[in-house]
Coordinates of C-alpha atoms and ligand atoms in Angstrom, one line a residue:
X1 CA 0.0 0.0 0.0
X2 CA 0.7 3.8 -0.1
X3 CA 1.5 6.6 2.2
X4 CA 0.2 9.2 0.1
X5 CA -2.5 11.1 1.6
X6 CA -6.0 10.0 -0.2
X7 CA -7.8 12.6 -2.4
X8 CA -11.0 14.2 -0.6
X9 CA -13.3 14.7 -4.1
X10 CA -16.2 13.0 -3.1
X11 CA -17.6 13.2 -7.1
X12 CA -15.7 12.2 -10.0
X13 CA -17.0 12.3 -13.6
X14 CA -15.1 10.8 -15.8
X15 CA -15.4 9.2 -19.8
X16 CA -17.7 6.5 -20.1
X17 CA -14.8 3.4 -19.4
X18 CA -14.4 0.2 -21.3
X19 CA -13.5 -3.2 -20.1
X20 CA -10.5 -4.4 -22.2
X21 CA -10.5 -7.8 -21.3
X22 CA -13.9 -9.7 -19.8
X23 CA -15.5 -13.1 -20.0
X24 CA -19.1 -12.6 -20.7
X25 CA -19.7 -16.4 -20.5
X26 CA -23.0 -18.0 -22.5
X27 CA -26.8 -18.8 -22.3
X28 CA -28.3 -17.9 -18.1
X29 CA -24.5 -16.9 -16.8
X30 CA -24.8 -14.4 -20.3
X31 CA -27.6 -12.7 -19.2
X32 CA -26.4 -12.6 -15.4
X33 CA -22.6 -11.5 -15.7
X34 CA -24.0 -8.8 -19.1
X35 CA -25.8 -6.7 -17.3
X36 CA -23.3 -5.6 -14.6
X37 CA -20.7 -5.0 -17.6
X38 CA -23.2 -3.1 -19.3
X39 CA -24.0 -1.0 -16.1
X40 CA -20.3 0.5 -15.8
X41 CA -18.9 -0.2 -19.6
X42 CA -19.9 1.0 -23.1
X43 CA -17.2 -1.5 -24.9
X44 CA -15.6 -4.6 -23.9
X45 CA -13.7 -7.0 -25.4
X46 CA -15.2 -10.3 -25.4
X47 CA -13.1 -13.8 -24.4
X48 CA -13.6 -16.4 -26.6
X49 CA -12.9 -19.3 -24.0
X50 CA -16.5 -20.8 -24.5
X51 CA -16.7 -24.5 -25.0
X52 CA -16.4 -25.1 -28.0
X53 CA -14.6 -21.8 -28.2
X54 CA -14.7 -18.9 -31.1
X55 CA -12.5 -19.9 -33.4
X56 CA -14.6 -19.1 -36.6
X57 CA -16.3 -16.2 -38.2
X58 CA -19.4 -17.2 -38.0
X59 CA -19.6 -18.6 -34.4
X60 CA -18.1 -15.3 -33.3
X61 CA -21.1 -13.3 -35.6
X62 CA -23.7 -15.6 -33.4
X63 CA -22.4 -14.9 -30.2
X64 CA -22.2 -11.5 -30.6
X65 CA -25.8 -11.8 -31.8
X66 CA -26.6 -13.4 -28.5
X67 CA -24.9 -10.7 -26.3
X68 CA -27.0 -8.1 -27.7
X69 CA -29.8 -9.6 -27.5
X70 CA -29.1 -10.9 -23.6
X71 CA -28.7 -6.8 -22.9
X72 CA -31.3 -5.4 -20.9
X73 CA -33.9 -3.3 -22.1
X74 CA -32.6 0.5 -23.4
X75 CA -29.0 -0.5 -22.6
X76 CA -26.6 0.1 -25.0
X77 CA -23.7 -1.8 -25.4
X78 CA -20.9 -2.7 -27.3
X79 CA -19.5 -6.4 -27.4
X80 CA -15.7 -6.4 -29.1
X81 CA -15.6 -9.7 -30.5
X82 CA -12.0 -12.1 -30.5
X83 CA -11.3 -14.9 -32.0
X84 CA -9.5 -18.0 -30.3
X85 CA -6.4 -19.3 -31.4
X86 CA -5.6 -22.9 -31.9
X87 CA -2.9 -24.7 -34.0
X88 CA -5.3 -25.1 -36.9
X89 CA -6.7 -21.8 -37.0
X90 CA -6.6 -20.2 -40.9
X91 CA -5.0 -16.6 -41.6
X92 CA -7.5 -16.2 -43.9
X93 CA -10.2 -16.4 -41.6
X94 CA -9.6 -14.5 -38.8
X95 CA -8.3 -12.0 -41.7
X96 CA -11.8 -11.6 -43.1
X97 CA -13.4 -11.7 -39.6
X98 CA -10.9 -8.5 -38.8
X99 CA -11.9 -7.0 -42.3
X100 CA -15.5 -7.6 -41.8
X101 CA -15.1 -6.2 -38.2
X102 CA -16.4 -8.7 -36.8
X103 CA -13.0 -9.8 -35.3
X104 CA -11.0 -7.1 -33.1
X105 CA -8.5 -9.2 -32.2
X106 CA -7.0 -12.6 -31.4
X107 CA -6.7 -14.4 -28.3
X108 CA -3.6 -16.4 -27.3
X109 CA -4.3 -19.2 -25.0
X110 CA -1.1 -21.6 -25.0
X111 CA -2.8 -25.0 -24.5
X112 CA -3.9 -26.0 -20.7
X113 CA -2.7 -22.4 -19.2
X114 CA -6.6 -21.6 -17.9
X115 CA -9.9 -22.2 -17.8
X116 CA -11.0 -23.6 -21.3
X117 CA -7.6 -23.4 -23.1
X118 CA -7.3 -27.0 -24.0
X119 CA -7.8 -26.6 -27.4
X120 CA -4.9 -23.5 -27.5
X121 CA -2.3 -23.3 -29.1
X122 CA 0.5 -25.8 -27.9
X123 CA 3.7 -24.2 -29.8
X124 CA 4.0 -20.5 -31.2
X125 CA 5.4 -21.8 -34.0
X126 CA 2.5 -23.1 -35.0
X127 CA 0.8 -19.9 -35.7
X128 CA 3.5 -17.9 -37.2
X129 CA 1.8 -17.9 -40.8
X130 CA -1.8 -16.5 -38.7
X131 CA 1.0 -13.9 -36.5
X132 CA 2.6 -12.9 -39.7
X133 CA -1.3 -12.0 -41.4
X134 CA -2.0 -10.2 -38.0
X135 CA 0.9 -8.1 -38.3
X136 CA 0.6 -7.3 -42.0
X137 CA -3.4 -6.5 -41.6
X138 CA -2.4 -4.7 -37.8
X139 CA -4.8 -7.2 -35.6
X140 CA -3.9 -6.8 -32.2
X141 CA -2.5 -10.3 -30.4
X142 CA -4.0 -10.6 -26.8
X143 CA -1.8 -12.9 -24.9
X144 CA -3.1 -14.7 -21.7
X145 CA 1.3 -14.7 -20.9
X146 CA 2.5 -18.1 -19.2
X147 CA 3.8 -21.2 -20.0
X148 CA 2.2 -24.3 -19.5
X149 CA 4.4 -26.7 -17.7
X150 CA 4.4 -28.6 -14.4
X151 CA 8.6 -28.2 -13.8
X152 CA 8.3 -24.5 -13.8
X153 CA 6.6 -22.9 -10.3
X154 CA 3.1 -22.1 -11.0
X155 CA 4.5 -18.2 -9.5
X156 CA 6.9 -18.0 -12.2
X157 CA 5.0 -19.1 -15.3
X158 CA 4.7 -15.5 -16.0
X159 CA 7.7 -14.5 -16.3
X160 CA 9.5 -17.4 -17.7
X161 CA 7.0 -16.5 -21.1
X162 CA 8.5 -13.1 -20.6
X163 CA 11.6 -14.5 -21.7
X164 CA 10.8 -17.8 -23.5
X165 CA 8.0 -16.8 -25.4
X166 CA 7.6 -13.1 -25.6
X167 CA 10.6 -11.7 -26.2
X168 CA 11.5 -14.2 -29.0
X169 CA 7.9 -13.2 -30.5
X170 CA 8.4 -9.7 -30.7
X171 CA 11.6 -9.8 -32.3
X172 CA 10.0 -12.3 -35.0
X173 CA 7.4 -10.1 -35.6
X174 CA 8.5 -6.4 -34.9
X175 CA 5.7 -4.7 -36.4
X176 CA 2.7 -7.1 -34.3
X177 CA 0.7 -5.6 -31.5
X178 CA 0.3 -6.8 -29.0
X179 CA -1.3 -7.0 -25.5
X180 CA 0.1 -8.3 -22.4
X181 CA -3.3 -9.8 -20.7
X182 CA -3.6 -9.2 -16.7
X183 CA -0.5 -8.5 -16.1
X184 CA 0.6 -9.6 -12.2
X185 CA 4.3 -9.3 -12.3
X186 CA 7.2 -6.3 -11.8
X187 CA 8.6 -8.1 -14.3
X188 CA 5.7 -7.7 -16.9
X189 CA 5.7 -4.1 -16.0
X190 CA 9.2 -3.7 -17.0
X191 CA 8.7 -5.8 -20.2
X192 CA 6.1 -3.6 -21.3
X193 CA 7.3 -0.2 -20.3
X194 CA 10.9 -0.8 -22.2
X195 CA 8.8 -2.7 -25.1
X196 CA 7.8 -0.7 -28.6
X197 CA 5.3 1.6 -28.6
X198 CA 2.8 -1.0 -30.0
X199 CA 3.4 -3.8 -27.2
X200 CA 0.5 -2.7 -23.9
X201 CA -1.2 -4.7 -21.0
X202 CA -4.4 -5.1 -19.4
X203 CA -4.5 -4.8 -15.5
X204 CA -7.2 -6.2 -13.3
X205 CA -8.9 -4.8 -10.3
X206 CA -8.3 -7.5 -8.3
X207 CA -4.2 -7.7 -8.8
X208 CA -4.1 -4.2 -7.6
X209 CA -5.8 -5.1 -4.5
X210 CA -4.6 -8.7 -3.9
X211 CA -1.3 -10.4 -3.3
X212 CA -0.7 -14.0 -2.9
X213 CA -1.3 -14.3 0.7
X214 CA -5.3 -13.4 0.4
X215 CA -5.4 -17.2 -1.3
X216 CA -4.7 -18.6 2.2
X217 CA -6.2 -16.1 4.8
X218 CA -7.1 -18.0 7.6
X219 CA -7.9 -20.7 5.2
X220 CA -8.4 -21.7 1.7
X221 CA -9.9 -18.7 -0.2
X222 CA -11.3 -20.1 -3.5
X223 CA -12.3 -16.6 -4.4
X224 CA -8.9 -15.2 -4.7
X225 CA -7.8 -18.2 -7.0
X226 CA -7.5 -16.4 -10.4
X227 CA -4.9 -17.3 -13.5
X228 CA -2.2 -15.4 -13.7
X229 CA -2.1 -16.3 -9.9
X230 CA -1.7 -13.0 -7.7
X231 CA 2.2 -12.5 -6.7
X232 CA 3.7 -11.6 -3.8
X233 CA 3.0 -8.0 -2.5
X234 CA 6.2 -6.2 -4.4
X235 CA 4.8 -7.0 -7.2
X236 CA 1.2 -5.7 -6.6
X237 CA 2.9 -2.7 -5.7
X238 CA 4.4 -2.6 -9.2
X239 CA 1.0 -2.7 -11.1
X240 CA -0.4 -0.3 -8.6
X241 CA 2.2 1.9 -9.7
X242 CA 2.2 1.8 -13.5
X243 CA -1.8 1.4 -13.3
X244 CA -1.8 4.8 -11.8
X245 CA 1.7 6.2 -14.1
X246 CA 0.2 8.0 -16.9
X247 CA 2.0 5.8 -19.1
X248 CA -0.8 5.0 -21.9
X249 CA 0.7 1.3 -22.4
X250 CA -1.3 0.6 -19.5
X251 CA -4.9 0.3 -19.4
X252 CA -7.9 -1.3 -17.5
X253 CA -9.2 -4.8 -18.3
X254 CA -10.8 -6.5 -15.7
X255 CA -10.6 -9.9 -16.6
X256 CA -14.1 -10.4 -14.5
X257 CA -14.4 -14.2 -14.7
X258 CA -17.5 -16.1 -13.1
X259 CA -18.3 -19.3 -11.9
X260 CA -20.4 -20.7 -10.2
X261 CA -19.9 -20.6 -6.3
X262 CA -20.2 -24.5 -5.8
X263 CA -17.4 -24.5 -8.7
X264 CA -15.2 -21.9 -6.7
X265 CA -15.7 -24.2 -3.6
X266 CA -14.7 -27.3 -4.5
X267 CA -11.9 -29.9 -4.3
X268 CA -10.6 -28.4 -7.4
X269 CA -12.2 -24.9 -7.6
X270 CA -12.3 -23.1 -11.1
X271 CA -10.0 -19.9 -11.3
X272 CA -11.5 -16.7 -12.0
X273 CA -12.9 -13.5 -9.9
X274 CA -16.1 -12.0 -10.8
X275 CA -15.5 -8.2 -10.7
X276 CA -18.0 -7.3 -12.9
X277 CA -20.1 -5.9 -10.2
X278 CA -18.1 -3.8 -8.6
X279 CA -15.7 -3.8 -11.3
X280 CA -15.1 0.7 -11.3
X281 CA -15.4 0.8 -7.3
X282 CA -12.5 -1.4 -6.9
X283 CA -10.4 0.6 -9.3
X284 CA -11.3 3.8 -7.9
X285 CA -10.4 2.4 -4.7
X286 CA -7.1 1.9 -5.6
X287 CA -6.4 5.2 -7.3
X288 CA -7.8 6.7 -4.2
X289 CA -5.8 5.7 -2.3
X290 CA -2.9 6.0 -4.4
X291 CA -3.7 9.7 -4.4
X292 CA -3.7 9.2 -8.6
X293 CA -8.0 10.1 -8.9
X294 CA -7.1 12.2 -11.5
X295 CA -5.3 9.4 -13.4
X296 CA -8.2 7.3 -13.0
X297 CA -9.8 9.0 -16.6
X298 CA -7.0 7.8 -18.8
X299 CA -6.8 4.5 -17.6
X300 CA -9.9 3.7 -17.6
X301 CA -11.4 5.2 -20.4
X302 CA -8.9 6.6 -22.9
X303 CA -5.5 4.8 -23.0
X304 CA -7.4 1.4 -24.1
X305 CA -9.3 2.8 -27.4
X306 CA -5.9 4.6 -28.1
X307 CA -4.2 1.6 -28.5
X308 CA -6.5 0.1 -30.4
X309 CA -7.3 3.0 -33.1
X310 CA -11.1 3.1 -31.4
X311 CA -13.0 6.0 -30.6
X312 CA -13.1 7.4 -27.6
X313 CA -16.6 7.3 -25.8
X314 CA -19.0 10.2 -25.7
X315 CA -20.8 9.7 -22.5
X316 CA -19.8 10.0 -18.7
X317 CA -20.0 8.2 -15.7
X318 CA -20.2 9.5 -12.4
X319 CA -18.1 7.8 -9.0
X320 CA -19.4 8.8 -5.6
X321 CA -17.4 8.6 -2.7
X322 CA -20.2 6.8 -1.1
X323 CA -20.7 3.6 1.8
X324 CA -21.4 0.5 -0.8
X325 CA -21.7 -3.0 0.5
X326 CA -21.3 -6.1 -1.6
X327 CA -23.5 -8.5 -1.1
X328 CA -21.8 -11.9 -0.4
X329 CA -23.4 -13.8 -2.9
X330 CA -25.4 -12.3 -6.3
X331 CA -28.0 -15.0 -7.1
X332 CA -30.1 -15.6 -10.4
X333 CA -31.9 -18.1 -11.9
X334 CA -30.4 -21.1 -10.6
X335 CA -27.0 -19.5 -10.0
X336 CA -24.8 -18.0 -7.6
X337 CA -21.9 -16.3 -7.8
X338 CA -19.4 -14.6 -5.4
X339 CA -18.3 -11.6 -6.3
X340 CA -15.3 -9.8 -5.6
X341 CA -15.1 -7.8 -2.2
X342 CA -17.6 -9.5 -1.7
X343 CA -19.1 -8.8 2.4
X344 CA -16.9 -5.6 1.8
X345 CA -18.0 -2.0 2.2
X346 CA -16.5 -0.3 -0.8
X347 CA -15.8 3.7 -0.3
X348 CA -17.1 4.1 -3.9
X349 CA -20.2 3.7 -5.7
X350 CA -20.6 4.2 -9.9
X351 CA -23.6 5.5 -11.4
X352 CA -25.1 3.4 -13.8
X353 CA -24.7 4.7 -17.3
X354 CA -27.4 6.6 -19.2
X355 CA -29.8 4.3 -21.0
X356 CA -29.8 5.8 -25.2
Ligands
DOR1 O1 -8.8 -16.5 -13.7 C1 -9.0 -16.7 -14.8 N1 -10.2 -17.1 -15.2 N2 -8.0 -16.6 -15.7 C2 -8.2 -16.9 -17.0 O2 -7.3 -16.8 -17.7 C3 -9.5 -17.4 -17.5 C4 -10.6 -17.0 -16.6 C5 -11.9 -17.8 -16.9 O3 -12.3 -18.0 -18.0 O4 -12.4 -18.3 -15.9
ZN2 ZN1 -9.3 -13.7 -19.0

């Protein structure tokens, strides 16, 4: 944490935000995790870990098809659709997905690293005739960054890619861009803040709050069991301090993640944090008391489209230094979900956006 003395503002407008990096799920979890997006974000951009995941133009057409039509009522909303790598996956297609703007970008899982990656790709050099289209047509590659094997220390996959991956990657293909998913390392920071211009990351809510140790706080803490796995508390420290730097290669994506409680809290519970809720709070949390609210704009809301040659957003959003309590559990349908912070009384509290 911080010494700096907190900000008093007790209102904060700021540009309607975007979520560069969420998994909206499918079918009743759709519906459920959509709307608190929708609430706080005007763009995301969508994972394609579904099973079977969106590897093809038209699969990733339908699902878009079935987020807008999962939005509630007067909500507008604007789903960024990615395609999922795999060793088979043609240039040409995710190509004409890209031209037809149906594709934003692709989505590197290496095979087995998370939730739904089995069918990822098991060798870069697989995919260098797909990386060498993306660079040509200037696709942005979205890297979920760690390597997928059981002799390296699950607290160290990160940055072994880093240097086993990565860095040979770049210099392959020196004209790619490319996004460092939720970063959770010093390391990845460095990496990204000495890489080219068009080489950025994502950084969650949650790896700005958490460090390793909240996995095993007085016990087993399923909900703090995410992929990357948080770090030790330098390294949050890190992120805290290039989330809040001004430096436009960082940017928020809040790789909000849900599963089903019983999943979370079971013999071998699913990683992922559902942030989606409180998803702006959290973030404004941390700025505040960083003493950065002022940086809170760019991050959130500008530095992301910039990267990605998008528009910025017209609207606004308003934060309000405000008691808000998160509910332990958010239930629907048949499902329920923890949340983050959840049983935690946030100092924040987001309008939602204007319906138009
Ligand atoms: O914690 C995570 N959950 N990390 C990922 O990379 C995937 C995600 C999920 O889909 O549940
Ligand atoms: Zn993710």
């Amino acid at each position: 944490m911080t010494n700096r003395k907190p900000q008093t503002t007790s209102l904060l407008n700021i540009r309607e935000p975007d979520d560069w990096h969420l998994h909206l799920r499918d079918e009743v979890m759709l519906s459920f995790a959509l709307d608190f997006t929708a609430r706080q974000f005007a763009r995301a951009i969508v994972m394609p870990n579904l099973v079977p995941p969106v590897t093809t133009v038209s699969v990733a057409e339908a699902y878009r098809k079935r987020i807008l039509a999962a939005l509630p009522e007067g909500r507008n909303f604007k789903p960024l659709m990615t395609a999922y790598l795999t060793d088979e996956i043609s240039p040409d297609e995710i190509a004409l997905g890209f031209e037809n703007k149906v594709f934003t970008a692709c989505k590197l899982y290496p095979a087995g690293a998370t939730t739904n990656s089995a069918a990822g790709v098991t060798d870069v050099g697989r995919i260098r005739k797909v990386l060498e289209r993306m660079q040509t047509i200037g696709m942005p590659l979205l890297v979920h960054g760690e390597v997928v094997s059981s002799k390296i220390d699950v607290f160290d996959r990160e940055a072994v890619f880093l240097e086993t991956v990565l860095e040979p990657m770049l210099n392959d293909f020196p004209e790619l861009k490319v996004v460092l998913e939720h970063i959770t390392t010093a390391d990845s920071v460095q990496f990204v803040q000495d890489a080219r211009a068009s080489v950025a990351a994502t950084i969650t809510a949650h790896h700005l709050r958490i460090d390793r140790n909240a996995m095993f706080d007085g016990g087993l803490r399923p909900h703090a069991y995410c992929l990357p796995v948080a770090k030790r508390r330098f390294h949050r420290a890190a992120l805290r301090k290039a989330a809040i730097s001004g430096n436009p290669k960082f940017f928020l994506g809040t790789d909000s993640a849900p599963h089903q409680k019983h999943d979370k809290e079971s013999s071998c519970g699913c990683a992922g944090i559902f942030s989606a809720p409180v998803a702006l709070e959290s973030y404004a949390l941390t700025f505040d008391e960083e003493g950065a609210l002022d940086r809170l704009e760019a991050f959130a809301s500008e530095f992301g489209p910039l990267f990605y040659g998008l528009p910025l957003n017209e609207g606004t959003i308003t934060l309000q230094r405000t008691d808000f309590a998160v509910p332990q559990t958010i239930t629907h349908d048949n499902l329920s979900v923890v949340p983050f912070h959840a049983g935690e009384t946030l100092r924040w509290k987001a309008s939602e956006r204007a319906a138009r």
